[in-house]
Amino acid sequence: MTTFLQSVLNGFAQGSIYALLALGYVMIYKATHVISFAQPALMVCGGLFGYHATSEWGLSFWPALIVAVLMGAVLGMLVERLALRPMVGKPVFTLAIITIGVDIVLRILANRYMGPDPRSVPYPSGSQRLEFWGLSISQQRLGLIVVTAVTVAALALFFRYAKTGLAMRATALNQETALAQGIRVGTMFALAWAIAGGLAAIAGTFVAATGAGMEQNTWIIALKALPAIIIGGLDSIPGAVIGGLAVGLVESITAVFQPDVAPWLGNNFALVAPYALMFLVLLVKPYGLFGTKEVERV
Amino acid sequence: MTMLRTAPSTRGRKSTGVRGRPLLRTSYEQDLTLANTGAKRRGVVALVIASFVVPFLLADDLLQVLALGMISAVGAIGLNLVTGYAGQVSLGHAFFIGVGAYTGAVLGGDPDGAMLGYGLPMWIWLPAAGVVAAVAGLIVGPLAVRLRGLYLAIVTLGLVFLGDHIFREARDITGGPGVGRRGAELELFGIDFASIEPISGLTRGQAQFFLALVFLIIFAILGRNIARSGVGRAFGAVRDRDVAAAVIGVDLTKYKVMAFAMSSFFAGVTGALYYAVIGVFEPGAFSLLLSIQYLAMVLIGGVATISGSIMGALFIALLPRISQFIAHYVPDGLLTVFQLEAILYGLLIMGFLIFEPRGLFGIWTRIRNYWKGWPFSY
């Protein structure tokens, strides 16, 4: 039982990373109806911003996190401005493929900066662990869970009460009507990308703060947020959080129990378990658990 | 060649002859013929003849690059059928190519080797690779029917990851990561295309070039015929507006599944042939990167055109050469050749989509139209 609870706890922490990234995907999807395949690159860049702020500028973790978020947001806006704004009105598939191009270019540049060695961001309390009820969790992961919870709450409040949040919701609902109401749709797009970039930077900095650090293959993590948004539904913010946590839980529980329970699935099945979960969910609910079903009209 | 026999239908030729206006079409048959203008007919013949001369002019290593490019073109045509013509975005092409490659390798592989192999001849393993991949496509098909647009893109992406896992774990078949296995034996009509010895006067590069060229011609005509037949037009209807297509009586389920199966057949053939020419390959080859490369071929070449797929595939195959060339002009230590190549992929995908969405084919169309109107620019 302790093993199970421990793996749930670990999955929860890992799931927070996916939830942050998934929120980024959903932000962009809701505003522009595009899935940004550039999110992995934004995460890697965000992590490297955090690294740069700590190791080169000598900041400690929390200020570095804020710097990384700001730089990530600027990067997100730049991507939107340079690669996606010229394409307004083109089919969404085209835009999605452009983000693949953006992702490749940004990641190569990030790898160029990173080099072969892993880059890690020091977390203030190091590897201290918190023990309770026979479970243990590192301070760093606890920090991650708290930051995720605060971010999600802040976003929820922003959309519920802020004027800009309302404008973004209006843009997501119907661009032309929003334009007619005097909302600057372009600004809303930029804002969505900025928020996504910032969220990716939080995720990236926390990934870089784990023991392994940020290395050339770390971007794969961000792809696991894709099953998360499909499970939750592409356009649902609670869906993204729940999907992200679900993916984290499934991954962590599979990693612990699959080698004993179902060894025939092979080594490292946990890495692809999120995708298997995605297929299962889609067989039952084609628009995810919380996604809006498309209405077909002739 | 079938193209020559069917192209100028008697009715079509008569009407152009009488009116003396080569682009005037008076019947649907004329519009749908394989090569619907005289210039196209002559151009294709000239191009095919030229392709048969090329191997005698180029060095062997470049010929192999071109041969692999032509084999990739078959897969690119396949991806274009499902993504370009039928509008079903697929990021899972690498999975189907992998299925084809391993089917070919198992059926045509060395029976005494460390991995599973049955040593069957090429005329069995090549079609079988296509068929098994097509069956895999049929299994994915039903998901494709339920999902649309970007949901489908992500699901096919998941397919690549699941496939990657299966390929890594099925060590009897694939050899596992870091080990890999040999592809099928490349031997047709008693000619060993992998042999280093000259084959009836031809070097290996030349022989493989001819083999790839013949397969490309067969599959290009097949692809073009699918595209211009009723099936192809149904694909177009599904792509443009699937609800409207359903209303006018296009069976969505049937055509979406069909598009996936056909595209997977092409992918399977490509996989088996490509890795038979390459020799040794490992499971890591069938990653997301491969899917993106094929998507790049389609986008850079031209969406929903067969000749565009071929141009795109050759362009991508030559990209390493091009980036080696450009690398001379990049300041030392800025980017390695591999990084340069990868960044070119990204920039080309973005650049083409932003500035020339119709790809290389679109550039060709513009050149053609310029000369059609010459010396009047409008």
Short mmCIF file of C-alpha atoms in Angstrom, two decimals, chain B:
data_model
loop_
_atom_site.label_atom_id
_atom_site.label_comp_id
_atom_site.label_asym_id
_atom_site.label_seq_id
_atom_site.Cartn_x
_atom_site.Cartn_y
_atom_site.Cartn_z
CA MET B 1 3.87 2.19 -70.99
CA THR B 2 0.24 2.56 -70.02
CA MET B 3 0.58 6.29 -69.82
CA LEU B 4 1.27 6.61 -73.50
CA ARG B 5 -1.46 4.27 -74.58
CA THR B 6 -4.26 5.73 -72.50
CA ALA B 7 -3.34 9.39 -72.47
CA PRO B 8 -4.46 10.76 -75.82
CA SER B 9 -7.98 9.36 -75.93
CA THR B 10 -9.15 9.44 -79.52
CA ARG B 11 -11.99 11.79 -78.73
CA GLY B 12 -9.74 14.15 -76.87
CA ARG B 13 -7.19 14.31 -79.62
CA LYS B 14 -9.77 14.90 -82.29
CA SER B 15 -11.30 17.89 -80.54
CA THR B 16 -7.96 19.53 -79.83
CA GLY B 17 -6.97 18.90 -83.42
CA VAL B 18 -10.10 20.45 -84.83
CA ARG B 19 -10.08 23.54 -82.71
CA GLY B 20 -6.33 23.86 -82.60
CA ARG B 21 -6.48 24.93 -78.96
CA PRO B 22 -4.50 22.46 -76.87
CA LEU B 23 -5.91 23.55 -73.52
CA LEU B 24 -9.55 23.50 -74.55
CA ARG B 25 -11.30 20.54 -73.03
CA THR B 26 -14.73 19.53 -74.15
CA SER B 27 -15.36 16.45 -72.02
CA TYR B 28 -14.69 15.20 -68.54
CA GLU B 29 -12.70 12.27 -69.93
CA GLN B 30 -10.29 14.74 -71.46
CA ASP B 31 -9.92 16.61 -68.21
CA LEU B 32 -9.19 13.43 -66.31
CA THR B 33 -6.67 11.81 -68.62
CA LEU B 34 -3.30 10.96 -67.16
CA ALA B 35 -1.41 13.56 -69.14
CA ASN B 36 -4.02 16.06 -70.19
CA THR B 37 -1.90 18.32 -72.35
CA GLY B 38 0.51 17.59 -75.16
CA ALA B 39 3.29 19.43 -73.40
CA LYS B 40 2.81 17.33 -70.28
CA ARG B 41 2.86 14.15 -72.34
CA ARG B 42 6.05 15.07 -74.12
CA GLY B 43 7.57 16.45 -70.93
CA VAL B 44 7.00 13.26 -68.96
CA VAL B 45 8.44 11.11 -71.74
CA ALA B 46 11.49 13.36 -71.98
CA LEU B 47 11.92 13.29 -68.21
CA VAL B 48 11.72 9.49 -68.05
CA ILE B 49 14.23 9.12 -70.89
CA ALA B 50 16.51 11.64 -69.20
CA SER B 51 16.26 9.71 -65.92
CA PHE B 52 17.50 6.61 -67.70
CA VAL B 53 20.55 8.52 -68.96
CA VAL B 54 21.41 10.15 -65.62
CA PRO B 55 23.08 7.08 -64.02
CA PHE B 56 25.77 7.11 -66.70
CA LEU B 57 26.70 10.69 -65.89
CA LEU B 58 26.91 10.69 -62.10
CA ALA B 59 29.14 9.09 -59.50
CA ASP B 60 27.95 6.05 -57.57
CA ASP B 61 27.53 7.67 -54.16
CA LEU B 62 25.32 10.42 -55.55
CA LEU B 63 23.34 7.79 -57.46
CA GLN B 64 22.59 5.96 -54.24
CA VAL B 65 21.36 9.17 -52.64
CA LEU B 66 19.07 9.70 -55.62
CA ALA B 67 17.90 6.08 -55.56
CA LEU B 68 16.99 6.39 -51.88
CA GLY B 69 15.26 9.66 -52.68
CA MET B 70 13.18 7.97 -55.36
CA ILE B 71 12.25 5.18 -52.97
CA SER B 72 11.23 7.78 -50.37
CA ALA B 73 9.16 9.41 -53.07
CA VAL B 74 6.92 6.32 -53.09
CA GLY B 75 6.25 6.84 -49.39
CA ALA B 76 5.78 10.57 -49.91
CA ILE B 77 3.15 9.85 -52.57
CA GLY B 78 1.47 7.60 -50.01
CA LEU B 79 1.47 10.30 -47.34
CA ASN B 80 0.19 12.77 -49.90
CA LEU B 81 -2.74 10.47 -50.65
CA VAL B 82 -3.92 10.50 -47.05
CA THR B 83 -2.82 13.98 -45.95
CA GLY B 84 -2.84 15.94 -49.21
CA TYR B 85 -5.70 14.40 -51.14
CA ALA B 86 -7.93 13.06 -48.34
CA GLY B 87 -7.02 15.78 -45.83
CA GLN B 88 -6.44 13.37 -42.94
CA VAL B 89 -3.38 14.72 -41.15
CA SER B 90 -1.09 11.85 -40.30
CA LEU B 91 2.04 12.13 -38.21
CA GLY B 92 2.20 8.34 -38.02
CA HIS B 93 3.83 7.59 -41.35
CA ALA B 94 7.04 6.42 -39.67
CA PHE B 95 5.09 3.64 -37.96
CA PHE B 96 3.77 2.26 -41.25
CA ILE B 97 7.18 2.54 -42.86
CA GLY B 98 8.57 0.59 -39.93
CA VAL B 99 5.93 -2.11 -40.25
CA GLY B 100 6.80 -2.47 -43.94
CA ALA B 101 10.52 -2.50 -43.28
CA TYR B 102 10.27 -5.27 -40.69
CA THR B 103 7.81 -7.32 -42.72
CA GLY B 104 10.21 -7.16 -45.64
CA ALA B 105 13.20 -7.94 -43.46
CA VAL B 106 11.52 -10.94 -41.81
CA LEU B 107 10.13 -12.44 -45.01
CA GLY B 108 13.14 -11.72 -47.18
CA GLY B 109 15.86 -11.92 -44.53
CA ASP B 110 18.59 -14.46 -44.15
CA PRO B 111 17.02 -17.66 -42.69
CA ASP B 112 20.24 -18.61 -40.90
CA GLY B 113 20.83 -15.21 -39.30
CA ALA B 114 20.43 -14.31 -35.64
CA MET B 115 17.01 -12.73 -36.24
CA LEU B 116 13.86 -14.20 -37.66
CA GLY B 117 14.04 -14.58 -41.45
CA TYR B 118 12.40 -16.72 -44.09
CA GLY B 119 14.58 -15.97 -47.11
CA LEU B 120 11.64 -15.54 -49.49
CA PRO B 121 12.24 -13.92 -52.89
CA MET B 122 11.66 -10.23 -53.50
CA TRP B 123 8.47 -10.62 -55.51
CA ILE B 124 6.90 -12.03 -52.33
CA TRP B 125 8.40 -9.86 -49.61
CA LEU B 126 7.87 -6.54 -51.34
CA PRO B 127 4.11 -6.80 -51.94
CA ALA B 128 3.72 -8.52 -48.57
CA ALA B 129 5.37 -5.57 -46.85
CA GLY B 130 2.86 -3.28 -48.49
CA VAL B 131 -0.07 -5.50 -47.59
CA VAL B 132 0.89 -5.91 -43.93
CA ALA B 133 1.36 -2.15 -43.58
CA ALA B 134 -2.00 -1.62 -45.27
CA VAL B 135 -3.62 -3.97 -42.75
CA ALA B 136 -2.05 -1.90 -39.97
CA GLY B 137 -3.59 1.13 -41.67
CA LEU B 138 -6.96 -0.59 -41.70
CA ILE B 139 -6.70 -1.10 -37.95
CA VAL B 140 -6.00 2.59 -37.39
CA GLY B 141 -8.70 3.56 -39.87
CA PRO B 142 -11.67 3.32 -37.52
CA LEU B 143 -9.99 5.79 -35.12
CA ALA B 144 -9.46 8.12 -38.04
CA VAL B 145 -13.14 7.98 -38.85
CA ARG B 146 -14.14 9.13 -35.39
CA LEU B 147 -11.56 11.88 -35.12
CA ARG B 148 -10.92 15.00 -37.09
CA GLY B 149 -8.08 17.40 -37.75
CA LEU B 150 -5.63 17.95 -34.95
CA TYR B 151 -7.06 15.23 -32.70
CA LEU B 152 -6.12 12.81 -35.44
CA ALA B 153 -2.65 14.32 -35.80
CA ILE B 154 -1.92 13.72 -32.13
CA VAL B 155 -3.35 10.22 -32.17
CA THR B 156 -1.17 9.24 -35.12
CA LEU B 157 1.73 10.78 -33.21
CA GLY B 158 0.91 8.39 -30.37
CA LEU B 159 1.06 5.58 -32.90
CA VAL B 160 4.69 6.44 -33.63
CA PHE B 161 5.58 6.21 -29.95
CA LEU B 162 3.72 2.94 -29.41
CA GLY B 163 5.31 1.54 -32.58
CA ASP B 164 8.73 2.67 -31.42
CA HIS B 165 8.19 0.77 -28.17
CA ILE B 166 7.05 -2.38 -29.96
CA PHE B 167 9.98 -2.24 -32.38
CA ARG B 168 12.40 -1.87 -29.48
CA GLU B 169 10.94 -4.77 -27.55
CA ALA B 170 10.42 -7.32 -30.35
CA ARG B 171 14.09 -8.25 -30.36
CA ASP B 172 13.61 -11.46 -32.34
CA ILE B 173 12.38 -9.40 -35.24
CA THR B 174 14.18 -6.10 -34.93
CA GLY B 175 17.36 -6.89 -33.05
CA GLY B 176 16.53 -4.21 -30.50
CA PRO B 177 18.06 -0.75 -30.09
CA GLY B 178 21.76 -0.43 -30.80
CA VAL B 179 21.89 -3.80 -32.54
CA GLY B 180 19.46 -3.67 -35.44
CA ARG B 181 19.20 -6.19 -38.22
CA ARG B 182 19.85 -6.57 -41.92
CA GLY B 183 17.14 -5.67 -44.41
CA ALA B 184 15.73 -8.10 -46.94
CA GLU B 185 17.86 -9.54 -49.75
CA LEU B 186 17.65 -7.20 -52.71
CA GLU B 187 17.48 -9.74 -55.51
CA LEU B 188 15.06 -9.64 -58.41
CA PHE B 189 15.05 -11.86 -61.55
CA GLY B 190 18.30 -13.40 -60.37
CA ILE B 191 20.07 -10.03 -60.22
CA ASP B 192 21.61 -9.18 -56.87
CA PHE B 193 21.23 -5.42 -56.55
CA ALA B 194 23.27 -5.32 -53.36
CA SER B 195 26.31 -6.97 -54.88
CA ILE B 196 29.47 -4.93 -55.17
CA GLU B 197 30.48 -6.73 -58.37
CA PRO B 198 29.40 -5.02 -61.59
CA ILE B 199 25.99 -6.37 -62.64
CA SER B 200 25.94 -6.99 -66.41
CA GLY B 201 28.19 -3.98 -66.91
CA LEU B 202 26.44 -1.72 -64.40
CA THR B 203 27.87 -0.61 -61.09
CA ARG B 204 25.84 -1.12 -57.91
CA GLY B 205 24.78 2.51 -57.80
CA GLN B 206 23.53 2.40 -61.37
CA ALA B 207 21.66 -0.87 -60.87
CA GLN B 208 19.96 0.39 -57.71
CA PHE B 209 19.11 3.64 -59.43
CA PHE B 210 17.32 1.77 -62.22
CA LEU B 211 15.51 -0.45 -59.72
CA ALA B 212 14.32 2.57 -57.74
CA LEU B 213 13.36 4.42 -60.92
CA VAL B 214 11.23 1.54 -62.18
CA PHE B 215 9.43 1.24 -58.84
CA LEU B 216 8.93 4.99 -58.67
CA ILE B 217 7.40 5.04 -62.16
CA ILE B 218 5.05 2.17 -61.26
CA PHE B 219 3.92 3.77 -58.01
CA ALA B 220 3.73 7.29 -59.41
CA ILE B 221 1.36 6.09 -62.13
CA LEU B 222 -0.57 4.11 -59.52
CA GLY B 223 -0.79 7.20 -57.29
CA ARG B 224 -1.84 9.45 -60.14
CA ASN B 225 -4.47 6.96 -61.20
CA ILE B 226 -5.88 6.76 -57.67
CA ALA B 227 -5.91 10.55 -57.49
CA ARG B 228 -7.74 11.11 -60.77
CA SER B 229 -10.25 8.27 -60.36
CA GLY B 230 -13.51 8.40 -58.46
CA VAL B 231 -11.68 7.44 -55.29
CA GLY B 232 -9.37 10.42 -55.58
CA ARG B 233 -12.26 12.80 -56.14
CA ALA B 234 -14.05 11.32 -53.13
CA PHE B 235 -10.87 11.97 -51.12
CA GLY B 236 -10.94 15.58 -52.28
CA ALA B 237 -14.56 15.94 -51.25
CA VAL B 238 -13.78 14.55 -47.78
CA ARG B 239 -10.84 16.92 -47.46
CA ASP B 240 -12.68 20.03 -48.54
CA ARG B 241 -15.73 19.59 -46.33
CA ASP B 242 -16.50 16.18 -44.93
CA VAL B 243 -20.05 16.98 -43.85
CA ALA B 244 -20.90 18.27 -47.32
CA ALA B 245 -19.25 15.20 -48.85
CA ALA B 246 -21.42 12.92 -46.69
CA VAL B 247 -24.50 14.82 -47.79
CA ILE B 248 -23.78 14.27 -51.47
CA GLY B 249 -23.37 10.56 -50.81
CA VAL B 250 -19.65 10.02 -50.20
CA ASP B 251 -19.25 7.19 -47.71
CA LEU B 252 -16.95 8.92 -45.18
CA THR B 253 -16.03 5.80 -43.24
CA LYS B 254 -15.15 3.88 -46.37
CA TYR B 255 -12.98 6.58 -47.91
CA LYS B 256 -11.19 7.60 -44.73
CA VAL B 257 -10.25 4.00 -43.99
CA MET B 258 -9.32 3.50 -47.63
CA ALA B 259 -7.06 6.55 -47.60
CA PHE B 260 -5.19 5.22 -44.58
CA ALA B 261 -4.89 1.72 -46.04
CA MET B 262 -3.60 2.95 -49.42
CA SER B 263 -1.16 5.36 -47.88
CA SER B 264 0.10 2.62 -45.58
CA PHE B 265 0.57 0.29 -48.54
CA PHE B 266 2.85 2.83 -50.20
CA ALA B 267 4.64 3.37 -46.89
CA GLY B 268 5.15 -0.38 -46.41
CA VAL B 269 6.69 -0.81 -49.85
CA THR B 270 8.95 2.18 -49.23
CA GLY B 271 10.04 0.82 -45.87
CA ALA B 272 10.93 -2.63 -47.17
CA LEU B 273 12.75 -1.33 -50.23
CA TYR B 274 14.56 1.56 -48.52
CA TYR B 275 16.07 -0.55 -45.77
CA ALA B 276 16.93 -3.35 -48.18
CA VAL B 277 19.07 -0.82 -50.05
CA ILE B 278 20.47 0.71 -46.82
CA GLY B 279 21.44 -2.74 -45.49
CA VAL B 280 21.45 -2.56 -41.68
CA PHE B 281 18.86 -0.62 -39.71
CA GLU B 282 17.75 -0.33 -36.09
CA PRO B 283 14.41 0.45 -34.38
CA GLY B 284 15.40 4.04 -33.60
CA ALA B 285 15.04 4.84 -37.31
CA PHE B 286 11.25 4.94 -37.09
CA SER B 287 10.90 7.90 -34.77
CA LEU B 288 8.86 11.06 -34.96
CA LEU B 289 11.69 12.62 -36.94
CA LEU B 290 11.04 10.27 -39.86
CA SER B 291 7.36 11.22 -39.87
CA ILE B 292 8.33 14.88 -39.94
CA GLN B 293 10.74 14.25 -42.80
CA TYR B 294 7.97 12.71 -44.87
CA LEU B 295 5.63 15.54 -43.95
CA ALA B 296 8.36 17.92 -45.06
CA MET B 297 8.62 16.09 -48.41
CA VAL B 298 4.90 16.54 -48.98
CA LEU B 299 4.83 20.18 -47.90
CA ILE B 300 8.00 21.25 -49.66
CA GLY B 301 7.08 19.34 -52.80
CA GLY B 302 3.46 20.36 -53.04
CA VAL B 303 0.33 19.20 -51.25
CA ALA B 304 -1.99 17.01 -53.33
CA THR B 305 0.31 16.60 -56.30
CA ILE B 306 2.16 13.43 -57.31
CA SER B 307 5.00 15.18 -59.09
CA GLY B 308 5.33 17.47 -56.09
CA SER B 309 5.80 14.44 -53.81
CA ILE B 310 8.61 13.24 -56.05
CA MET B 311 10.29 16.64 -56.17
CA GLY B 312 9.96 16.99 -52.41
CA ALA B 313 11.40 13.55 -51.72
CA LEU B 314 14.39 14.13 -53.98
CA PHE B 315 14.94 17.53 -52.41
CA ILE B 316 14.89 16.11 -48.88
CA ALA B 317 17.17 13.26 -49.94
CA LEU B 318 19.65 15.77 -51.32
CA LEU B 319 19.35 18.04 -48.28
CA PRO B 320 22.38 16.53 -46.48
CA ARG B 321 24.44 17.27 -49.59
CA ILE B 322 23.06 20.77 -49.76
CA SER B 323 23.79 21.43 -46.10
CA GLN B 324 27.34 20.11 -46.52
CA PHE B 325 27.70 22.62 -49.31
CA ILE B 326 26.26 25.46 -47.26
CA ALA B 327 28.38 24.43 -44.26
CA HIS B 328 31.42 25.84 -46.07
CA TYR B 329 29.89 29.29 -45.83
CA VAL B 330 28.81 29.04 -42.19
CA PRO B 331 31.42 30.45 -39.80
CA ASP B 332 33.36 27.73 -37.99
CA GLY B 333 31.90 26.46 -34.75
CA LEU B 334 28.52 28.12 -35.20
CA LEU B 335 26.60 24.98 -36.18
CA THR B 336 27.64 21.44 -37.04
CA VAL B 337 26.59 19.96 -40.38
CA PHE B 338 23.90 17.88 -38.66
CA GLN B 339 22.53 20.86 -36.79
CA LEU B 340 22.57 22.84 -40.01
CA GLU B 341 20.65 20.10 -41.78
CA ALA B 342 18.03 19.91 -39.03
CA ILE B 343 17.65 23.67 -38.90
CA LEU B 344 17.22 23.72 -42.69
CA TYR B 345 14.33 21.26 -42.32
CA GLY B 346 12.64 23.56 -39.87
CA LEU B 347 13.29 26.73 -41.86
CA LEU B 348 12.22 25.12 -45.13
CA ILE B 349 8.96 23.84 -43.66
CA MET B 350 8.19 27.26 -42.24
CA GLY B 351 9.41 29.15 -45.28
CA PHE B 352 7.45 27.11 -47.80
CA LEU B 353 4.24 27.24 -45.79
CA ILE B 354 4.51 31.00 -45.30
CA PHE B 355 5.78 32.06 -48.72
CA GLU B 356 4.91 29.27 -51.18
CA PRO B 357 2.19 27.01 -49.73
CA ARG B 358 1.99 25.07 -52.97
CA GLY B 359 5.60 23.99 -52.62
CA LEU B 360 8.11 23.25 -55.37
CA PHE B 361 5.20 22.29 -57.58
CA GLY B 362 3.81 25.79 -57.14
CA ILE B 363 7.14 27.31 -58.12
CA TRP B 364 7.13 25.14 -61.24
CA THR B 365 3.57 26.22 -62.04
CA ARG B 366 4.58 29.86 -61.82
CA ILE B 367 7.57 29.35 -64.10
CA ARG B 368 5.32 27.51 -66.56
CA ASN B 369 2.69 30.23 -66.50
CA TYR B 370 5.33 32.88 -67.02
CA TRP B 371 6.45 31.26 -70.25
CA LYS B 372 2.88 30.59 -71.33
CA GLY B 373 2.14 34.28 -71.26
CA TRP B 374 5.56 35.42 -72.43
CA PRO B 375 6.29 38.15 -73.41
CA PHE B 376 3.18 39.46 -71.70
CA SER B 377 3.48 39.22 -67.95
CA TYR B 378 -0.27 39.36 -67.30
#
